[in-house]
Coordinates of C-alpha atoms (C1' of nucleotides) in Angstrom, one line a residue:
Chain T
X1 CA -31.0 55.6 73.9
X2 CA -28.0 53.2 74.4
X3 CA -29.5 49.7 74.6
X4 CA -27.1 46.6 75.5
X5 CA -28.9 44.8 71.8
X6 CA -26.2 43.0 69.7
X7 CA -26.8 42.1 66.2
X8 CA -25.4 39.5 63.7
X9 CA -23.1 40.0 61.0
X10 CA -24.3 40.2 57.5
X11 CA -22.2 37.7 56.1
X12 CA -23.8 35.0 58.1
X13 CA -25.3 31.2 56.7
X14 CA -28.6 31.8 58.9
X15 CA -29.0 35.6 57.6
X16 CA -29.4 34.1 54.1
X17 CA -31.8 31.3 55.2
X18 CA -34.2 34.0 56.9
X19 CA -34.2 36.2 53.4
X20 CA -34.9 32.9 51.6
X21 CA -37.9 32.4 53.8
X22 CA -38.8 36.0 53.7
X23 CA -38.9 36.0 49.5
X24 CA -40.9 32.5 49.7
X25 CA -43.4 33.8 52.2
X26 CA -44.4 36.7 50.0
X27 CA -44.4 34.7 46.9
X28 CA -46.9 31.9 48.4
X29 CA -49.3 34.5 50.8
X30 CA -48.4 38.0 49.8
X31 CA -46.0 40.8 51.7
X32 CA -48.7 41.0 54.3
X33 CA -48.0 37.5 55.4
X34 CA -44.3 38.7 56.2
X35 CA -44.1 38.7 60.1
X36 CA -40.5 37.8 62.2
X37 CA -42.8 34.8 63.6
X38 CA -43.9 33.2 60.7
X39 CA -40.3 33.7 58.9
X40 CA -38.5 32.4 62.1
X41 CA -41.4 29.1 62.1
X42 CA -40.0 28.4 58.1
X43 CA -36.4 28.1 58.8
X44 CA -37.1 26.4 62.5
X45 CA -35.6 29.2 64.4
X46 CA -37.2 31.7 67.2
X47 CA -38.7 35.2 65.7
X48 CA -35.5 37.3 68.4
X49 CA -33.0 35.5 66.4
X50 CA -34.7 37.3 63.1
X51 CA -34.1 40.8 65.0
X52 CA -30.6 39.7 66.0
X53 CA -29.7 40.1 62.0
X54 CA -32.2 42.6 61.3
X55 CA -32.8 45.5 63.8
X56 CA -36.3 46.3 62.3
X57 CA -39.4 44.3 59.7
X58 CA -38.8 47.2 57.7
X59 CA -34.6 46.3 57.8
X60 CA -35.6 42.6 56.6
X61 CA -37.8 43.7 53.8
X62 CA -35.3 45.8 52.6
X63 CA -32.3 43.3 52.5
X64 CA -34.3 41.2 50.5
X65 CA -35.3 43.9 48.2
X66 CA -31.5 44.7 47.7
X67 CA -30.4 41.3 47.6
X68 CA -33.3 40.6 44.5
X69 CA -32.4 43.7 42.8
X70 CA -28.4 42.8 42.9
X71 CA -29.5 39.3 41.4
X72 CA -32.0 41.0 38.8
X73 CA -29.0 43.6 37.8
X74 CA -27.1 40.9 36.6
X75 CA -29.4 38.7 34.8
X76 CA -29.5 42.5 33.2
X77 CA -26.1 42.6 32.3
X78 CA -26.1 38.9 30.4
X79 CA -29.0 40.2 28.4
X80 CA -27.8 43.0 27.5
X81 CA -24.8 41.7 25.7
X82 CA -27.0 39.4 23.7
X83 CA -27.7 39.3 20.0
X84 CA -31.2 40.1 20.5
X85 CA -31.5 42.3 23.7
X86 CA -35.2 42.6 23.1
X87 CA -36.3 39.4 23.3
X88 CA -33.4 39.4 26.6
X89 CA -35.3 42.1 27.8
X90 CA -38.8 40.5 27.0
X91 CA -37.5 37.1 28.5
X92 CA -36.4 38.7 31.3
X93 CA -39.4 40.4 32.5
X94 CA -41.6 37.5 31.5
X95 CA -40.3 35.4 34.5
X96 CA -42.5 34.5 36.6
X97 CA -41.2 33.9 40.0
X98 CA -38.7 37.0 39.8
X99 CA -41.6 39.1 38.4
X100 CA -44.2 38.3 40.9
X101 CA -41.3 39.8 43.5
X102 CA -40.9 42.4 41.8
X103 CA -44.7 43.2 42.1
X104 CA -45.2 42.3 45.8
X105 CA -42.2 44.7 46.4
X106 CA -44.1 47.6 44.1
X107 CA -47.5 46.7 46.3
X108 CA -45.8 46.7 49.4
X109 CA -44.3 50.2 48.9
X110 CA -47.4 51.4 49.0
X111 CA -48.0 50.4 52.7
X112 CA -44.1 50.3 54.4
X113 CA -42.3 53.9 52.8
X114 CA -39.1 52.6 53.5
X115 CA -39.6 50.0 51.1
X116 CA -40.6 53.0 48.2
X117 CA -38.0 55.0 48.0
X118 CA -35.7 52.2 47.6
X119 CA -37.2 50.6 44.9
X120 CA -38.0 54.1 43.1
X121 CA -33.9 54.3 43.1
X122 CA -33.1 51.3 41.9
X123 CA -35.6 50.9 39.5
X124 CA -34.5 54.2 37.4
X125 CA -31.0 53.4 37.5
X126 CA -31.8 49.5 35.4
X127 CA -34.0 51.3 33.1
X128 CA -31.3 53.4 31.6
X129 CA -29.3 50.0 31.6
X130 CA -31.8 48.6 29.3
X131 CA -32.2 51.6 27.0
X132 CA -29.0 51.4 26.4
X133 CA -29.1 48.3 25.4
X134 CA -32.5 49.0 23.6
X135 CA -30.8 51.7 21.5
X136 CA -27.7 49.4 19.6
X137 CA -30.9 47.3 18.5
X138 CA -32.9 50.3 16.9
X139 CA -30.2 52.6 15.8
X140 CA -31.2 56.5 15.5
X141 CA -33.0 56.4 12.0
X142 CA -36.5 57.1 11.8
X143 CA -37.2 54.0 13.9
X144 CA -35.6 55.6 17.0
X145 CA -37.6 58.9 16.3
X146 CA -40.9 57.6 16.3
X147 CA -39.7 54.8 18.9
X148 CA -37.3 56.2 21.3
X149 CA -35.8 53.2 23.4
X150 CA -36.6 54.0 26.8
X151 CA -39.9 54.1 25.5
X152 CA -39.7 51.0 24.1
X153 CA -38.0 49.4 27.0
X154 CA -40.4 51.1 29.5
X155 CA -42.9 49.2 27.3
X156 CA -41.5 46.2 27.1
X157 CA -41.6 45.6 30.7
X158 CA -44.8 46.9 31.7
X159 CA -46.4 44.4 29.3
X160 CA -44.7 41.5 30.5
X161 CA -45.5 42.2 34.3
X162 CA -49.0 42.9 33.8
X163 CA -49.0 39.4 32.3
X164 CA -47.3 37.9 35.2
X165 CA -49.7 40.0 38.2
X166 CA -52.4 38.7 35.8
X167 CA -51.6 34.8 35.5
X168 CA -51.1 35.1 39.1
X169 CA -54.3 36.0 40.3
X170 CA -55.8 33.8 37.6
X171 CA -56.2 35.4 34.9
X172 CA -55.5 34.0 31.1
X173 CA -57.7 35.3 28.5
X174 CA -55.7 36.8 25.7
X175 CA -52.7 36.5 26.7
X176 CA -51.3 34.1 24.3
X177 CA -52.8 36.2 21.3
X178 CA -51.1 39.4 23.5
X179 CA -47.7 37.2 23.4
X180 CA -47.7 36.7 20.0
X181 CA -48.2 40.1 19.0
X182 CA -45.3 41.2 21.4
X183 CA -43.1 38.3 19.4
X184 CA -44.2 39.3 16.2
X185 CA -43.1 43.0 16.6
X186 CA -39.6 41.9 18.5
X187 CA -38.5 39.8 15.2
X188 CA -39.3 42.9 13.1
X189 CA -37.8 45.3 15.4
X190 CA -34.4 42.7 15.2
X191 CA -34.4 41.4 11.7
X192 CA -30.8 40.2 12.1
X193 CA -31.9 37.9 14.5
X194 CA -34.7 36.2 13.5
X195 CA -34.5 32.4 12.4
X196 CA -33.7 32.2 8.7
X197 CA -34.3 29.6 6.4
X198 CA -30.8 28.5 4.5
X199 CA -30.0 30.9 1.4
X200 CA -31.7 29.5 -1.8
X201 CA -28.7 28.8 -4.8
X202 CA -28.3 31.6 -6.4
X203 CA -30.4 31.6 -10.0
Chain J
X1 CA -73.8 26.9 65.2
X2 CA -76.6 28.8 65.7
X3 CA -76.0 32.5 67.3
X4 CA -77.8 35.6 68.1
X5 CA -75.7 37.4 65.8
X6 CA -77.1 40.7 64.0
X7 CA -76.9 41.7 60.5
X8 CA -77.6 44.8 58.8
X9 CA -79.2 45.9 55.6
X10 CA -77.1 45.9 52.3
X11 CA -78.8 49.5 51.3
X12 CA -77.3 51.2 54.1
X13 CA -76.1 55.2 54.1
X14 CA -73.3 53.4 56.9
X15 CA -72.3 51.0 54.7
X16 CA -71.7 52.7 52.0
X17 CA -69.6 55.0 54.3
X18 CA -67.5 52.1 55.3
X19 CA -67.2 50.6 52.1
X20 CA -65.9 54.0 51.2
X21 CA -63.3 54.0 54.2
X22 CA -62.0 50.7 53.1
X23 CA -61.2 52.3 49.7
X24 CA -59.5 55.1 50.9
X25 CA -57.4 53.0 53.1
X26 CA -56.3 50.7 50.6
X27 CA -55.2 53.7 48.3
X28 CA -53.1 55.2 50.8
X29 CA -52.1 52.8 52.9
X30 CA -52.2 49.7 50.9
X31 CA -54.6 47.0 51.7
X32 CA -52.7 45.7 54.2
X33 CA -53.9 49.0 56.3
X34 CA -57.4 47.8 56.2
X35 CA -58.1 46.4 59.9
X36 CA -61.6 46.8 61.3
X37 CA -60.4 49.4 63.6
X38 CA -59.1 51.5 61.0
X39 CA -61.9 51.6 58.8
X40 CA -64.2 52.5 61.6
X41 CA -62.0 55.1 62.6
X42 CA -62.1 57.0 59.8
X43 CA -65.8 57.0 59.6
X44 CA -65.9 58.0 63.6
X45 CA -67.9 54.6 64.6
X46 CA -66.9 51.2 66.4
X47 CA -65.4 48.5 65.1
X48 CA -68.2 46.2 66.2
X49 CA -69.8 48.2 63.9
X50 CA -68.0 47.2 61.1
X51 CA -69.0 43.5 61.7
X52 CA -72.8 44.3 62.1
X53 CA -72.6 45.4 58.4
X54 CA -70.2 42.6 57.4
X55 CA -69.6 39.4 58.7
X56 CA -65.9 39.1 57.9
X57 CA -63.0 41.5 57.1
X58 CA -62.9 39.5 54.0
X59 CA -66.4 39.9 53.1
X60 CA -65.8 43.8 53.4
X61 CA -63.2 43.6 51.1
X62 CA -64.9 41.4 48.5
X63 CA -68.4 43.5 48.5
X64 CA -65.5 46.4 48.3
X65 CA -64.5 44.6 44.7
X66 CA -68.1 44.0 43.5
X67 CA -68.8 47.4 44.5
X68 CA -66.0 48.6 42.6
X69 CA -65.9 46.3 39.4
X70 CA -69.6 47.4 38.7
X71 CA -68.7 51.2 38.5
X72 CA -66.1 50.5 36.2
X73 CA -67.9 48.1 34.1
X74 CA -70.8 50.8 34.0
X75 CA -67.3 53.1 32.7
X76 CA -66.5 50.3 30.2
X77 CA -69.9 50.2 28.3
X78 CA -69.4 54.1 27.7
X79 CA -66.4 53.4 26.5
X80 CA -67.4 50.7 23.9
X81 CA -69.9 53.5 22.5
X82 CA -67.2 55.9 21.8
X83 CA -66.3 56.7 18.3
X84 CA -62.8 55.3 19.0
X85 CA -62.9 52.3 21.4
X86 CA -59.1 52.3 21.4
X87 CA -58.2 55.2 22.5
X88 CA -61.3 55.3 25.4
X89 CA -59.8 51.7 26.8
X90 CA -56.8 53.1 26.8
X91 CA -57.6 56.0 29.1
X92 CA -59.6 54.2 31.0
X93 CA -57.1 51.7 32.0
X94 CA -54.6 54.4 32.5
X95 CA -56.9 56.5 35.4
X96 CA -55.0 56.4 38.1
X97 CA -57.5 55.7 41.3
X98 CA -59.8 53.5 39.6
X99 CA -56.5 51.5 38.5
X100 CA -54.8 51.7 41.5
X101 CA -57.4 50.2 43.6
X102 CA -57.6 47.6 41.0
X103 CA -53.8 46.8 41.5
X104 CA -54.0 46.5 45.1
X105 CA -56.8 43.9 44.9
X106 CA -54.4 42.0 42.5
X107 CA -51.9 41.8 45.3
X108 CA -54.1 41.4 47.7
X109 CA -55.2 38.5 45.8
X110 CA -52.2 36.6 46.7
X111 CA -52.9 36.9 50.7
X112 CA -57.0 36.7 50.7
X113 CA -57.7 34.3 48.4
X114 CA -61.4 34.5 48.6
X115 CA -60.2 37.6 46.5
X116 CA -58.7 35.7 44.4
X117 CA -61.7 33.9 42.7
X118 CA -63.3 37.6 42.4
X119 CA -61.2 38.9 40.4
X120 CA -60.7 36.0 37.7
X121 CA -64.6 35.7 37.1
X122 CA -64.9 39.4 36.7
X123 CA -61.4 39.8 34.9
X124 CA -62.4 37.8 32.1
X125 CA -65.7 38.9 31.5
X126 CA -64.9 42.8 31.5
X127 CA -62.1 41.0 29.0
X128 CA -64.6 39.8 26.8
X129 CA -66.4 43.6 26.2
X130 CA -63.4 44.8 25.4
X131 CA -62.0 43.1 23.0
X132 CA -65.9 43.2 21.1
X133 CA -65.2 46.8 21.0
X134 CA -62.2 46.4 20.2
X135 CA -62.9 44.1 17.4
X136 CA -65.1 46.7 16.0
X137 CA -62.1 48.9 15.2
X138 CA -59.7 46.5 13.7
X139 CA -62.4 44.9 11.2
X140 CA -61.0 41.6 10.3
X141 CA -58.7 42.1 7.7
X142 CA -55.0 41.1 7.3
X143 CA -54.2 43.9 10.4
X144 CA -57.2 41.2 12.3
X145 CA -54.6 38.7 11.7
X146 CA -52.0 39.6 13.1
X147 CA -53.3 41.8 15.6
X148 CA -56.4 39.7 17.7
X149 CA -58.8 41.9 18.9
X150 CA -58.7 40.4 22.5
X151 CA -54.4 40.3 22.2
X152 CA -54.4 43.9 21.1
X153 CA -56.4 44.7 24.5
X154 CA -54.7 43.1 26.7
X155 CA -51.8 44.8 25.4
X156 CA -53.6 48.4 26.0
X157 CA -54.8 47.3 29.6
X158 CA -51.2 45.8 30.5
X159 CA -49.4 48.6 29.5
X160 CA -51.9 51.7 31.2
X161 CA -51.8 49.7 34.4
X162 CA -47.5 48.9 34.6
X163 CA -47.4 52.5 34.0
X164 CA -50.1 53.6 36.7
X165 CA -48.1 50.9 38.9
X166 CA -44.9 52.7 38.2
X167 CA -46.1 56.1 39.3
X168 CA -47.3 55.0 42.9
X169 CA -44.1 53.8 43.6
X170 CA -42.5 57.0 41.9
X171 CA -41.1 55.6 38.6
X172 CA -41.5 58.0 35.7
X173 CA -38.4 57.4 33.6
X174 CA -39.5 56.9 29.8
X175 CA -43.0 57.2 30.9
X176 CA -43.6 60.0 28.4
X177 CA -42.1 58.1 25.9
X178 CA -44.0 55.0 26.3
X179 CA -47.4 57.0 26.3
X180 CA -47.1 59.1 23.0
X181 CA -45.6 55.3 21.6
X182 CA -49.1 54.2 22.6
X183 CA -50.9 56.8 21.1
X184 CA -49.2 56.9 17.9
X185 CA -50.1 53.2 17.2
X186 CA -53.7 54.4 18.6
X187 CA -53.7 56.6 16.0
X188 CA -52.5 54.3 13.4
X189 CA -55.4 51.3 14.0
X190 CA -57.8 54.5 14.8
X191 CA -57.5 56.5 11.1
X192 CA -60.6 58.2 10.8
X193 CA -60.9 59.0 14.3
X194 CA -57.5 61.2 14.5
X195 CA -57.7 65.0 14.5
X196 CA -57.4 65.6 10.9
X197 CA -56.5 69.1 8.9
X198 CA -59.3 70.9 7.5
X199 CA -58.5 68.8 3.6
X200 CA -56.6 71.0 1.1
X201 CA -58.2 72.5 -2.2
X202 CA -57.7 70.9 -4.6
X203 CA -55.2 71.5 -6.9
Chain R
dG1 C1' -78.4 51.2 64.7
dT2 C1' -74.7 51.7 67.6
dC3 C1' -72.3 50.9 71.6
dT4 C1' -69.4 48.5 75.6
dA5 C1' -67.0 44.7 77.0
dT6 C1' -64.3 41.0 76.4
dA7 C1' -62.0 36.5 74.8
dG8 C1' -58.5 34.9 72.0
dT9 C1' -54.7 35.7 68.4
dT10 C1' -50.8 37.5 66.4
dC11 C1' -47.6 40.7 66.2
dG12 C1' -42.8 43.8 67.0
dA13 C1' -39.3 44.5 69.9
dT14 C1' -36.3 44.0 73.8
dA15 C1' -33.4 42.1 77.9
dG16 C1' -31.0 38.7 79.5
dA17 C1' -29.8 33.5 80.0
dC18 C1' -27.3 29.8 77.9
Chain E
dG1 C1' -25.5 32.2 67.8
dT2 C1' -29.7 31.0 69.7
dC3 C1' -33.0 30.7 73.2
dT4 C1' -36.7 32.0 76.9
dA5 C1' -39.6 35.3 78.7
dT6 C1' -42.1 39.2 78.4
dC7 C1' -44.4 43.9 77.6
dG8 C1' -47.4 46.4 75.0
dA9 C1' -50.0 47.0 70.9
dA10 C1' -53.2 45.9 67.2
dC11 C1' -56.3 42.8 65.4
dT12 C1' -61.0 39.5 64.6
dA13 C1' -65.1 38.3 66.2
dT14 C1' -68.8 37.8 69.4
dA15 C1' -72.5 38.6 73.1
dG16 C1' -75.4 41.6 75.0
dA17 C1' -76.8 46.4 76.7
dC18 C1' -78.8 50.7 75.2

DNA sequence: GTCTATAGTTCGATAGAC
DNA sequence: GTCTATCGAACTATAGAC
């Protein structure tokens, strides 16, 4: 029950190398490549010194699932204090490298549990961030009736990560037509926003 | 080079049996779950087994793909016949096994990537159909413009699948919201397919 | 068609040396 | 803080018996 095991602190320069290898590992070969061995081999280290700052696999998955989501939050809060928070939001979601984590965290809580209840958590709490910030845009008129914002954000989202889980595995067809349609609706969604010509004199 | 290896027939009751095994795992489980072992143990036979039938794990998992890709293109031509193409893509992409199986060959895309070239060929073809039937709705008037055929179902597959996505992990905030968004708009580019009142006397 | 047996890998996790 | 050494488990793939 008692073991003599000792374990790093989590304010450590090495701790942080290990997560970066852990993200880059399941970016390049997928969360199923993720093993203390081949994380160790990236950083040049031995795979005990990867359980001396993380008890558990599970423990190192989700430090790096909490350490993405802390980064993700705030890109949150920048967009959401800018003039157009859709195209933020849209912009957001469309990155690709951040995205495609995102996605190999939602795949891989399908086969660790740990992993699933943690993103189920965070992921509610960022959504009613960007509804939030969804709402200023569309007001409550009829707009927001037939186009409640979370439903818009929830929309938003999910279009831009299929994009991304699509280009990833190859997949291109339509998408730039799908884009423009996406862009087109954002600029009349935020007509204050969109580029303007220069008044014409008045006549 | 040459060894005295076996092989057995591709119209096999057993095979189909493991090919359904491998399925199931990779619903539950994820497809990191599917091992050899496993699959065999669900169906109550050995693992050497497994390799009589198929030569590699990956080779299970891509005649797992074909297997599954012609059911649902089989689903697909159905649904180009019905009276509103829209609406029978859209609930197509959103059925939850047949779309969850296709998400974890997306991620498992990243980590096999004999996968990988799968799943573009077919991707785009099944693409392609679509947005035919799709075209059929829209006509190719000023809506045509600015809504491509092929953008406007990418748009309906990307969004049924992020939401399908969402729901294995245990996301469902603004879910409701998004969908009757989506069917609204269905309804919209689908007029003389939505349920109509009986048309007033007139007066 | 299905099994046993087995070689060779990779993995998680731990104790204890340095 | 990092390493060596190690146990036990799970995995792929193959040969050959039944």
């Amino acid at each position: 029950m008692n073991s003599t095991r000792r374990f790093g602190p989590e304010n450590s320069a090495t701790r942080t190398l290990l997560l970066d290898a852990t993200a880059q590992l399941m970016l390049d070969e997928g969360y199923a490549a993720v093993s203390t061995r081949r994380v160790a081999k990236i950083v040049g280290l031995t795979p005990a010194l990867v359980h001396y700052y993380f008890r558990t696999t599970d423990d190192l998955l989700v430090a790096l699932y909490r350490r993405t989501t802390e980064q993700n939050l705030e890109r949150l809060k920048a967009a959401q204090n800018s003039p157009a928070p859709l195209t933020a939001l849209w912009e957001l979601s469309a990155d690709a490298v951040r995205t495609s984590l995102t996605i190999e965290f939602m795949a891989l809580a399908n086969h660790r549990k740990a992993i699933k209840v943690e993103i189920a958590r965070y992921a509610e709490f960022a959504r009613g961030m960007q509804a939030h910030a969804v709402a200023q845009v569309l007001g409550d008129g009829m707009l927001a009736t037939d186009f409640p914002p979370i439903g818009v954000t929830v929309l938003i989202a999910a279009v831009a990560r299929s994009l991304v889980m699509e280009e990833n595995v190859g997949i291109h067809g339509g998408h730039a037509e799908a884009r423009a349609i996406v862009e087109l609706l954002l600029r009349r969604a935020q007509p204050d926003h969109a580029p303007k010509l220069p008044p014409a004199p008045a006549s």
